[in-house]
Coordinates of C-alpha atoms and ligand atoms in Angstrom, one line a residue:
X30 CA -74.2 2.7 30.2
X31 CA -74.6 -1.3 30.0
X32 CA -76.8 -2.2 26.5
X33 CA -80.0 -3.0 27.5
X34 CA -82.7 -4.6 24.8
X35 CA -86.2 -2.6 24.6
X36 CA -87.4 -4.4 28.1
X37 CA -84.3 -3.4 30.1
X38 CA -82.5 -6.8 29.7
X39 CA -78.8 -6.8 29.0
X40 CA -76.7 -9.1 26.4
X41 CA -74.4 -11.2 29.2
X42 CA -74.8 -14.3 27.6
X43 CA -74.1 -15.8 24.6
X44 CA -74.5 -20.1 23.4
X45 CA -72.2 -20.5 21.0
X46 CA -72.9 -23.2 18.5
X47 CA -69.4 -24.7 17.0
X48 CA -71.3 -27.2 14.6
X49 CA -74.9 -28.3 13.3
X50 CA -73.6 -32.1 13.6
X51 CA -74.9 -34.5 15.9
X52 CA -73.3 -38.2 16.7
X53 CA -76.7 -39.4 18.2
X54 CA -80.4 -39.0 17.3
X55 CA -82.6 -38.0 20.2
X56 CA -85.9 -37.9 19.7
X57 CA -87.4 -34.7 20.9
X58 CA -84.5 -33.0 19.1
X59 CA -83.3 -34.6 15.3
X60 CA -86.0 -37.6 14.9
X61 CA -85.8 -37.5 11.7
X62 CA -83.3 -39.8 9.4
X63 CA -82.2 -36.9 7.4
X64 CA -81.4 -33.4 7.6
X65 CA -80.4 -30.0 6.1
X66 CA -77.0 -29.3 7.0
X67 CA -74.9 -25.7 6.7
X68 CA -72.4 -25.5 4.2
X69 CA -68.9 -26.9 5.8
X70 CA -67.5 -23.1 4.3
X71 CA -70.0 -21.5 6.1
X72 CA -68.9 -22.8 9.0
X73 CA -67.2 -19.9 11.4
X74 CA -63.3 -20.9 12.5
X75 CA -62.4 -20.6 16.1
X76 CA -60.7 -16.7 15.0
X77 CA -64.0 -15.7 13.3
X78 CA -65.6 -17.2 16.7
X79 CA -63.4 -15.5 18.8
X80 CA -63.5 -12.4 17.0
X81 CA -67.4 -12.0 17.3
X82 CA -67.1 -13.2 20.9
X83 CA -64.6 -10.4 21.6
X84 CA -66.9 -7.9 19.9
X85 CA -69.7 -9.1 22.4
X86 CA -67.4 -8.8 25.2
X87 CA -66.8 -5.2 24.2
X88 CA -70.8 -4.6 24.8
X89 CA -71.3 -6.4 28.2
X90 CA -71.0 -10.1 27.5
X91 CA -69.4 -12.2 29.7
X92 CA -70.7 -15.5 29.6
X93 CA -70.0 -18.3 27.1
X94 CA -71.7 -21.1 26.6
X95 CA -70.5 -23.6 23.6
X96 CA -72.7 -25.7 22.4
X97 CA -74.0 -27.9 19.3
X98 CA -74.8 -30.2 18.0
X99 CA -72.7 -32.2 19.7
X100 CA -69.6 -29.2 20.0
X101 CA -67.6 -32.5 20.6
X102 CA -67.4 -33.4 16.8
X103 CA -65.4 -30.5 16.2
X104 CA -61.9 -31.2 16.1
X105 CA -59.4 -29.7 18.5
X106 CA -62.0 -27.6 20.3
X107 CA -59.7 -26.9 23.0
X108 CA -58.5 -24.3 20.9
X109 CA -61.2 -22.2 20.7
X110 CA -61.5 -23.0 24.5
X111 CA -57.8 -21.4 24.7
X112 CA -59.1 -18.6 23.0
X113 CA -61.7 -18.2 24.3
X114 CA -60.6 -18.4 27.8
X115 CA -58.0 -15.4 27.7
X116 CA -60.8 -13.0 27.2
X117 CA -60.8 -11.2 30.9
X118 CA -64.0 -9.9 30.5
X119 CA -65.4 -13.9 30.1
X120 CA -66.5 -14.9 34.3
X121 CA -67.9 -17.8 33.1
X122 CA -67.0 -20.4 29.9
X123 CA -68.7 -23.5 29.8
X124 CA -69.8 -26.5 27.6
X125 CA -72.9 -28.6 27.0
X126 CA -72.3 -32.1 25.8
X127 CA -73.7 -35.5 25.0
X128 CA -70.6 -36.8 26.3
X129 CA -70.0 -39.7 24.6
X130 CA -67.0 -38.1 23.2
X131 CA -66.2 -36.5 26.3
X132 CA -63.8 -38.8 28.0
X133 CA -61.0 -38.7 25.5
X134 CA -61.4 -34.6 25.5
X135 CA -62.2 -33.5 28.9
X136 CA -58.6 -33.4 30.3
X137 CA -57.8 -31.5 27.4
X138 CA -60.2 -29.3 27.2
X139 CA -59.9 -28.8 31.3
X140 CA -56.3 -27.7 30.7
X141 CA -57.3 -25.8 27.9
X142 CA -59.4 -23.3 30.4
X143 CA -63.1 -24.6 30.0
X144 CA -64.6 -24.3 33.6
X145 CA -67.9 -25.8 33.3
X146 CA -69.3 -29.0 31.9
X147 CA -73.0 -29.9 31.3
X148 CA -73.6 -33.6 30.2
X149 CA -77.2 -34.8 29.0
X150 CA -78.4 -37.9 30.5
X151 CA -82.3 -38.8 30.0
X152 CA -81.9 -42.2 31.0
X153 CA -79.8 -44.9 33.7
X154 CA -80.5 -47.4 31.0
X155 CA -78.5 -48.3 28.2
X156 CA -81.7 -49.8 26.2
X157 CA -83.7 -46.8 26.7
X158 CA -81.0 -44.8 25.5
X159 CA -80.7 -46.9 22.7
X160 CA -84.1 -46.5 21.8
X161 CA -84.3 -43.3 22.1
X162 CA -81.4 -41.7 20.7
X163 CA -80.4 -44.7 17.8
X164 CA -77.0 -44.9 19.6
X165 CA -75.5 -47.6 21.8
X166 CA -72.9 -45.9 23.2
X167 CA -74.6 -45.2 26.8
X168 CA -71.3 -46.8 28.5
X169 CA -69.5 -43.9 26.7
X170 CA -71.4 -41.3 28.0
X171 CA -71.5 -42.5 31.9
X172 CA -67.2 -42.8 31.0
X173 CA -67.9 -39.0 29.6
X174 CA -69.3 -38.2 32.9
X175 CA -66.3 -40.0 35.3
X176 CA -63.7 -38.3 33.0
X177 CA -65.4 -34.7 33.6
X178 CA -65.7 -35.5 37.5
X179 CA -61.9 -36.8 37.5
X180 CA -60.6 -33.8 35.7
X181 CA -61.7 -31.1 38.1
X182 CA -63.8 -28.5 36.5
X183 CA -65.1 -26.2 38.5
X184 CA -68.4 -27.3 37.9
X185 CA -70.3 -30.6 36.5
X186 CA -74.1 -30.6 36.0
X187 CA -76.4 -33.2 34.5
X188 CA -79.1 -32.1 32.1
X189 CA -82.2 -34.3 31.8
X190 CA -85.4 -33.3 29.6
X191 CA -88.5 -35.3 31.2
X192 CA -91.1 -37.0 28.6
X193 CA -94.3 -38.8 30.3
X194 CA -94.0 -42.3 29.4
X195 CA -90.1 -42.1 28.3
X196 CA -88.0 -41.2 31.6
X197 CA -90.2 -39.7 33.7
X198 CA -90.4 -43.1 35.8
X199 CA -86.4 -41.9 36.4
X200 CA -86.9 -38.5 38.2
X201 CA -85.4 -40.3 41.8
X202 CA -83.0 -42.5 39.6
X203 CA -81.3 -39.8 38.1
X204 CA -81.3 -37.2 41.5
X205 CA -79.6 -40.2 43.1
X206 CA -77.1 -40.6 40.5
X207 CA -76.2 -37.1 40.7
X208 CA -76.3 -37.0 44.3
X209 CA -73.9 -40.2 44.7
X210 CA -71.6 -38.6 42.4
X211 CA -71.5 -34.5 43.5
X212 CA -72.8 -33.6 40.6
X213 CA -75.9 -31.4 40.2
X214 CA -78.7 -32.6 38.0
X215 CA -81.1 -29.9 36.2
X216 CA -84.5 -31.5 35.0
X217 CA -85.8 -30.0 31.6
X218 CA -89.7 -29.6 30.7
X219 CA -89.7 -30.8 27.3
X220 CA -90.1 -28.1 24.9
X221 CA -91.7 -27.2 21.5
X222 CA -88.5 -26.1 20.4
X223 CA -87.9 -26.1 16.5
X224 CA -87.0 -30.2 15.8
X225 CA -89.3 -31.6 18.6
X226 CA -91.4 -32.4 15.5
X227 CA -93.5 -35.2 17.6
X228 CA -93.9 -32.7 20.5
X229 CA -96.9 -32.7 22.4
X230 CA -98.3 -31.6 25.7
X231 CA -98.9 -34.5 27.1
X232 CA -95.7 -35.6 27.0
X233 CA -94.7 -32.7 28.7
X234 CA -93.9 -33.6 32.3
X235 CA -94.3 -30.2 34.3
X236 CA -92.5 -28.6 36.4
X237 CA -95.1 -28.8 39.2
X238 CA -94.9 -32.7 38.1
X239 CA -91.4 -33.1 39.0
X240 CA -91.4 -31.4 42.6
X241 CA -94.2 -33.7 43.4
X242 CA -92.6 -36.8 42.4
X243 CA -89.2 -35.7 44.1
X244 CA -91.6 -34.0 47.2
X245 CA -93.0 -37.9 47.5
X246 CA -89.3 -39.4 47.9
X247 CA -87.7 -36.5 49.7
X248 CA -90.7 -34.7 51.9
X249 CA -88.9 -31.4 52.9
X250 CA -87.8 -29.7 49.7
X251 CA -86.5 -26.4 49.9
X252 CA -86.6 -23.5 46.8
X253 CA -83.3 -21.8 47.3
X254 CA -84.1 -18.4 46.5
X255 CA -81.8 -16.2 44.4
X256 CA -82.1 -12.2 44.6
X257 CA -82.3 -10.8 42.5
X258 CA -84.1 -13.6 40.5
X259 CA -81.4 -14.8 38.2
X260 CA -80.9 -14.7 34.6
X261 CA -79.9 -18.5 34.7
X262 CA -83.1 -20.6 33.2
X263 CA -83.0 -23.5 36.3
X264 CA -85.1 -23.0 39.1
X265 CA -82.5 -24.2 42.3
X266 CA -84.1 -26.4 45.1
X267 CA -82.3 -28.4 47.7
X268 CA -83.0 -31.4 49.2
X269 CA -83.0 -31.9 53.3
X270 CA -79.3 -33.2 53.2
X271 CA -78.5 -30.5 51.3
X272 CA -78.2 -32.2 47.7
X273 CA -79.0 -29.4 45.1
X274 CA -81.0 -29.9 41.8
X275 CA -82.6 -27.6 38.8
X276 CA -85.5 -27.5 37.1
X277 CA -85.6 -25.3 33.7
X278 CA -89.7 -25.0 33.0
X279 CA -89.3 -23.4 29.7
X280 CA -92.7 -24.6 28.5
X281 CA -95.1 -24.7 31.4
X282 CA -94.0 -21.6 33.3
X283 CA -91.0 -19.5 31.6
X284 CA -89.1 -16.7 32.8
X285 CA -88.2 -14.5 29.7
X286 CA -88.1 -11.4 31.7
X287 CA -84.5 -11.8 32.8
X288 CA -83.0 -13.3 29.9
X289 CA -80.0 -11.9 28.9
X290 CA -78.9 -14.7 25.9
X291 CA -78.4 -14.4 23.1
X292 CA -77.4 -17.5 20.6
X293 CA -74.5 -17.7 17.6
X294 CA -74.9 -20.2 14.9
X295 CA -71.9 -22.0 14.0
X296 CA -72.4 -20.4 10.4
X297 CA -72.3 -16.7 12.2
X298 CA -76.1 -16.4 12.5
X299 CA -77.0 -14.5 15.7
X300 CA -80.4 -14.8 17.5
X301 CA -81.7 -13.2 20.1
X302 CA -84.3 -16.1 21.5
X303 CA -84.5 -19.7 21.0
X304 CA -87.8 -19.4 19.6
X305 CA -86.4 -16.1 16.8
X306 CA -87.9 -16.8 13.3
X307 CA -84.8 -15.2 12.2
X308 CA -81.4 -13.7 12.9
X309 CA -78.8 -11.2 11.8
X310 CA -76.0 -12.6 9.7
X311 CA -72.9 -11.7 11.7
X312 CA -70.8 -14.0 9.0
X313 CA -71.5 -12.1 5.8
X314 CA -69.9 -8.8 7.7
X315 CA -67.0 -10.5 9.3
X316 CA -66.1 -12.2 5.5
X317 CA -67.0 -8.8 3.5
X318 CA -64.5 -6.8 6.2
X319 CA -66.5 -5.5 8.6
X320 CA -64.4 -3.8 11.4
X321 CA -65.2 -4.5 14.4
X322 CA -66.5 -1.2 15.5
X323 CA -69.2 -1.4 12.6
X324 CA -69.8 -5.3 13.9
X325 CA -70.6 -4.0 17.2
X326 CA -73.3 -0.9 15.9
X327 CA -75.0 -3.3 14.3
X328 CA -75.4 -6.0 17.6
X329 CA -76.1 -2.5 19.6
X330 CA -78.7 -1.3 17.1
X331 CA -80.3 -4.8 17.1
X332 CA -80.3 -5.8 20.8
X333 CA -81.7 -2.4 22.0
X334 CA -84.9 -3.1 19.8
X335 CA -85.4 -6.7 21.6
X336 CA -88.5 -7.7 22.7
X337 CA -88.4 -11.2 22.4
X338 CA -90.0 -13.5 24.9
X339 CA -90.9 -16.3 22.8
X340 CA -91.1 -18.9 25.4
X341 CA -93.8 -16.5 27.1
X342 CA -96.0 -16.2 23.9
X343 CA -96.0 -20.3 23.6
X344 CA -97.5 -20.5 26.7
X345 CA -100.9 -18.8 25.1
X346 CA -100.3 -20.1 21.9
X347 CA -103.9 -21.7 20.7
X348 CA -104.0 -25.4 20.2
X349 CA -99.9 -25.9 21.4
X350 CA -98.6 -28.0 19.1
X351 CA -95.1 -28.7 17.5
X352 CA -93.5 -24.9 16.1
X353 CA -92.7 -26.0 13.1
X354 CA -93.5 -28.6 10.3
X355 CA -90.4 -30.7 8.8
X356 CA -91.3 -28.6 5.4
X357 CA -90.2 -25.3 7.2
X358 CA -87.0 -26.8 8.9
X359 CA -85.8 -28.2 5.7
X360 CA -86.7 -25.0 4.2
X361 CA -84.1 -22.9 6.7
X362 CA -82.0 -25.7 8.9
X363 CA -80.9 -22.5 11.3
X364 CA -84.7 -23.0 12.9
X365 CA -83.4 -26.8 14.4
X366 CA -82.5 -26.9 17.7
X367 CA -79.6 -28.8 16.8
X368 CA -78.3 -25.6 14.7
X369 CA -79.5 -23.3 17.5
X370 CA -77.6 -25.0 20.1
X371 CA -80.4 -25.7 22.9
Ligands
LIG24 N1 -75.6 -32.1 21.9 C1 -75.4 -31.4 23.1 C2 -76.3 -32.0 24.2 O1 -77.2 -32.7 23.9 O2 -76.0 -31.7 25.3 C3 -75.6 -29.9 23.1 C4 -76.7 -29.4 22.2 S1 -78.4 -29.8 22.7 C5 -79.4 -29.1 21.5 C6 -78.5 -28.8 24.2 C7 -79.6 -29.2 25.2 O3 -80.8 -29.0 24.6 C8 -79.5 -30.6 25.7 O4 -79.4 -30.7 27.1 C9 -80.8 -31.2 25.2 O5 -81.3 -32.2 26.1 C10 -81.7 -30.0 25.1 N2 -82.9 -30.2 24.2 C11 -82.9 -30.5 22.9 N3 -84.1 -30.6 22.4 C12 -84.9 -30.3 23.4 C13 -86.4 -30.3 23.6 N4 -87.2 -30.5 22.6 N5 -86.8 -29.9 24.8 C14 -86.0 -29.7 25.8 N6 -84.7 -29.7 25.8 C15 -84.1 -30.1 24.6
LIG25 FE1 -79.4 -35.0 21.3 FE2 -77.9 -32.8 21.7 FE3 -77.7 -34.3 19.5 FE4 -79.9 -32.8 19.9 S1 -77.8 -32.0 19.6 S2 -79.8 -34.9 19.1 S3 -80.0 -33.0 22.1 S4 -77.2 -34.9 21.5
LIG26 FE1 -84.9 -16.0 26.4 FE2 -86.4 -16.5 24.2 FE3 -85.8 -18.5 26.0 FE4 -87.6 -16.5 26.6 S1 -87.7 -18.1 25.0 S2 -85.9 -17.3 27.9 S3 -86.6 -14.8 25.6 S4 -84.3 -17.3 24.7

C-alpha cells in the first residue's frame, strides 16, 4: 500500500533546500537588508541529504526538486546531484535557480545527472532587474540561461512571478523569449508566502489576468488538459503554433487537493506545505543515530495525519494580507521562503 496523508494524497515529491543563502535580493521574497540565518553546522551534507532522500524513496518518493536560496552557492553541488541521481526509484531530479551562477555550473552539473533546470526571470531588463533584486548581474543570468539550453537537459523552463506595476507590462515579452528560445516559461501569481513582507493583493496579477493579456496577443489559446489532473502546480496551455506555457495560481485559485510535496530544509527541517507553521526535525534523529527504519516510522506516522492545504485556507483568509510580520520571521528563519525553498 502507497502512503497516503489523511486526504488520500501521496508523498512523491520532495524540494530540497541545500542552503538558506541568497546572492540577490528580490523583493517579494528577502526585501529586507538583513536576515536570520541557520547555523553553518546545522546545515545537512550531501550524505545526510542523500540519506533522508533515500529514506523517502523507500515510502513512495520519486521526485526531487533542489532548491534554495540560491542551491547555486553551494559548493560542488554536482555531488549531491551524483548522488542523488543513482537513486533508481528518483524519475525525476531537477533544479530551480536564479542562474546567475548557472553558466559556470550547468555542464557540470548536466554531466553530473541533473535532468531538469528551472531559471527565474521577472524581467527582459537589466534596470528593472536591478531595481528589483539589488543585483546587476542580469547579463549573468540570460548567460545562465544559454549555458542551460547549450548543455542539453532534458528540460529548461522559465519561472516568472507577475506583480501589477513591476513586470506585468512583460507577460508577451517574456512568452516570446521563451518561445524564440524552446524553452517553456511558467507565469507565477505572486504569493503571501512567508518573506513577501510588502505583499498585497493588488499587486497580485491573477491568473485569469494573464490568459487575458496573452488571449489579447495570441487569440486562440488552448488549456491542454492533463487526466488525471496532475500533481504539478502549473496549469499548461498552448498557444495556436503550438508554443507551451504555465501558469502556477497559487494565490487566486490553488489546487491543494493533489499535492503530493513535501519540503526539506537545508538544516533537516521537513514540511509538509509551503504555508506549515512548523515541521518535524529530521536532523536531530539523523545526528542522535536514528536508523533509518525508525527515520521512516516517523515520516509515515506524520504524513498519514496531513491535512494541509494551506494555499486553500489563504484564499478565505479575512483581510489577506502579508502571513507573517518581520518580528515572527526573525523569531524562526525556517518560516522564509528563502529557507523553505519556494
Ligand atoms: N533562488 C532560486 C530561484 O529564485 O529560482 C530558488 C529558490 S526561490 C525561493 C524558488 C521560486 O520561488 C522562484 O521561482 C521564485 O520566483 C519563487 N518565489 C519566491 N517568492 C515568491 C513569492 N512571494 N511569490 C511567488 N513566487 C515566489
Ligand atoms: Fe530571489 Fe530565489 Fe533569492 Fe528568493 S531565493 S531572493 S526568489 S533568487
Ligand atoms: Fe501543497 Fe501546501 Fe502548496 Fe497547497 S499550499 S499546494 S498543500 S504546499
Amino acid at each position: 500500500m502507497p502512503l497516503t496523508d489523511a486526504l488520500g494524497r501521496p508523498l512523491s515529491s520532495l524540494r530540497v533546500s541545500v542552503t538558506d543563502r541568497c546572492n540577490i535580493r528580490c523583493r517579494y521574497c528577502m526585501p529586507e537588508d538583513d536576515y536570520v540565518w541557520l547555523p553553518r553546522a546545522s546545515i545537512l551534507t550531501f550524505e545526510e541529504i542523500d540519506r533522508l532522500v533515500g529514506v523517502f524513496c523507500g515510502l513512495g518518493l520519486t521526485k526531487v526538486r533542489l532548491t534554495g536560496g540560491e542551491p547555486l552557492l553551494r559548493q560542488q553541488l554536482e555531488h549531491l546531484v551524483a548522488l542523488l541521481s543513482r537513486r533508481p526509484e528518483l524519475e525525476d531530479l531537477g533544479l530551480t535557480t536564479n542562474g546567475i551562477l548557472l553558466a559556470r555550473s550547468a555542464e557540470r552539473l548536466r554531466a553530473a545527472g541533473l535532468r531538469r533546470i528551472t531559471v527565474s526571470l521577472d524581467t527582459l531588463r537589466p534596470d528593472r532587474f536591478t531595481g528589483f533584486t539589488r543585483s546587476a548581474r542580469h547579463a549573468d543570468v540570460l548567460a545562465g540561461i544559454h549555458a542551460a539550453l547549450t548543455a542539453g537537459f532534458a528540460s529548461v523552463k522559465l519561472n516568472s512571478v507577475v506583480i501589477r506595476g513591476f513586470n506585468d507590462d512583460e507577460i508577451v515579452d517574456l512568452l516570446e523569449f521563451g518561445r524564440s528560445r524552446g524553452v517553456e516559461v511558467r507565469f507565477i501569481e505572486y504569493m503571501d508566502v512567508g518573506g513577501a513582507t510588502q505583499w498585497s493583493l493588488e499587486d497580485v496579477v491573477s491568473r485569469r489576468e494573464i490568459l487575458a493579456t496573452l488571449g489579447r496577443r495570441y487569440q486562440a489559446i488552448r488549456p491542454l488538459a492533463e487526466y488525471p489532473r496532475s500533481s504539478a502546480p502549473a496549469e499548461r496551455f498552448a498557444l495556436p503554433d503550438g508554443t507551451t506555457f504555465g501558469i502556477i495560481a497559487s494565490t487566486t485559485e490553488p489546487f491543494c487537493r493533489t499535492c503530493d510535496r513535501g519540503r526539506l530544509t537545508a538544516d533537516g527541517m521537513w514540511l509538509l506545505c509551503l504555508y506549515a507553521e512548523g515541521g518535524v526535525d529530521l536532523r536531530e534523529m539523523l545526528r542522535s543515530g536514528a536508523a533509518d527504519q525508525a527515520i521512516a516510522a516517523r515520516i509515515t506516522e506524520v504524513w498519514r495525519e496531513r491535512t494541509d492545504r494551506g494555499a486553500e485556507e489563504r484564499v478565505t483568509a479575512p483581510r489577506r494580507g502579508a502571513l507573517y510580520q518581520l518580528a515572527s520571521l526573525r523569531a524562526d528563519p525556517h518560516r522564509e521562503m528563502h529557507t523553505r525553498g519556494g
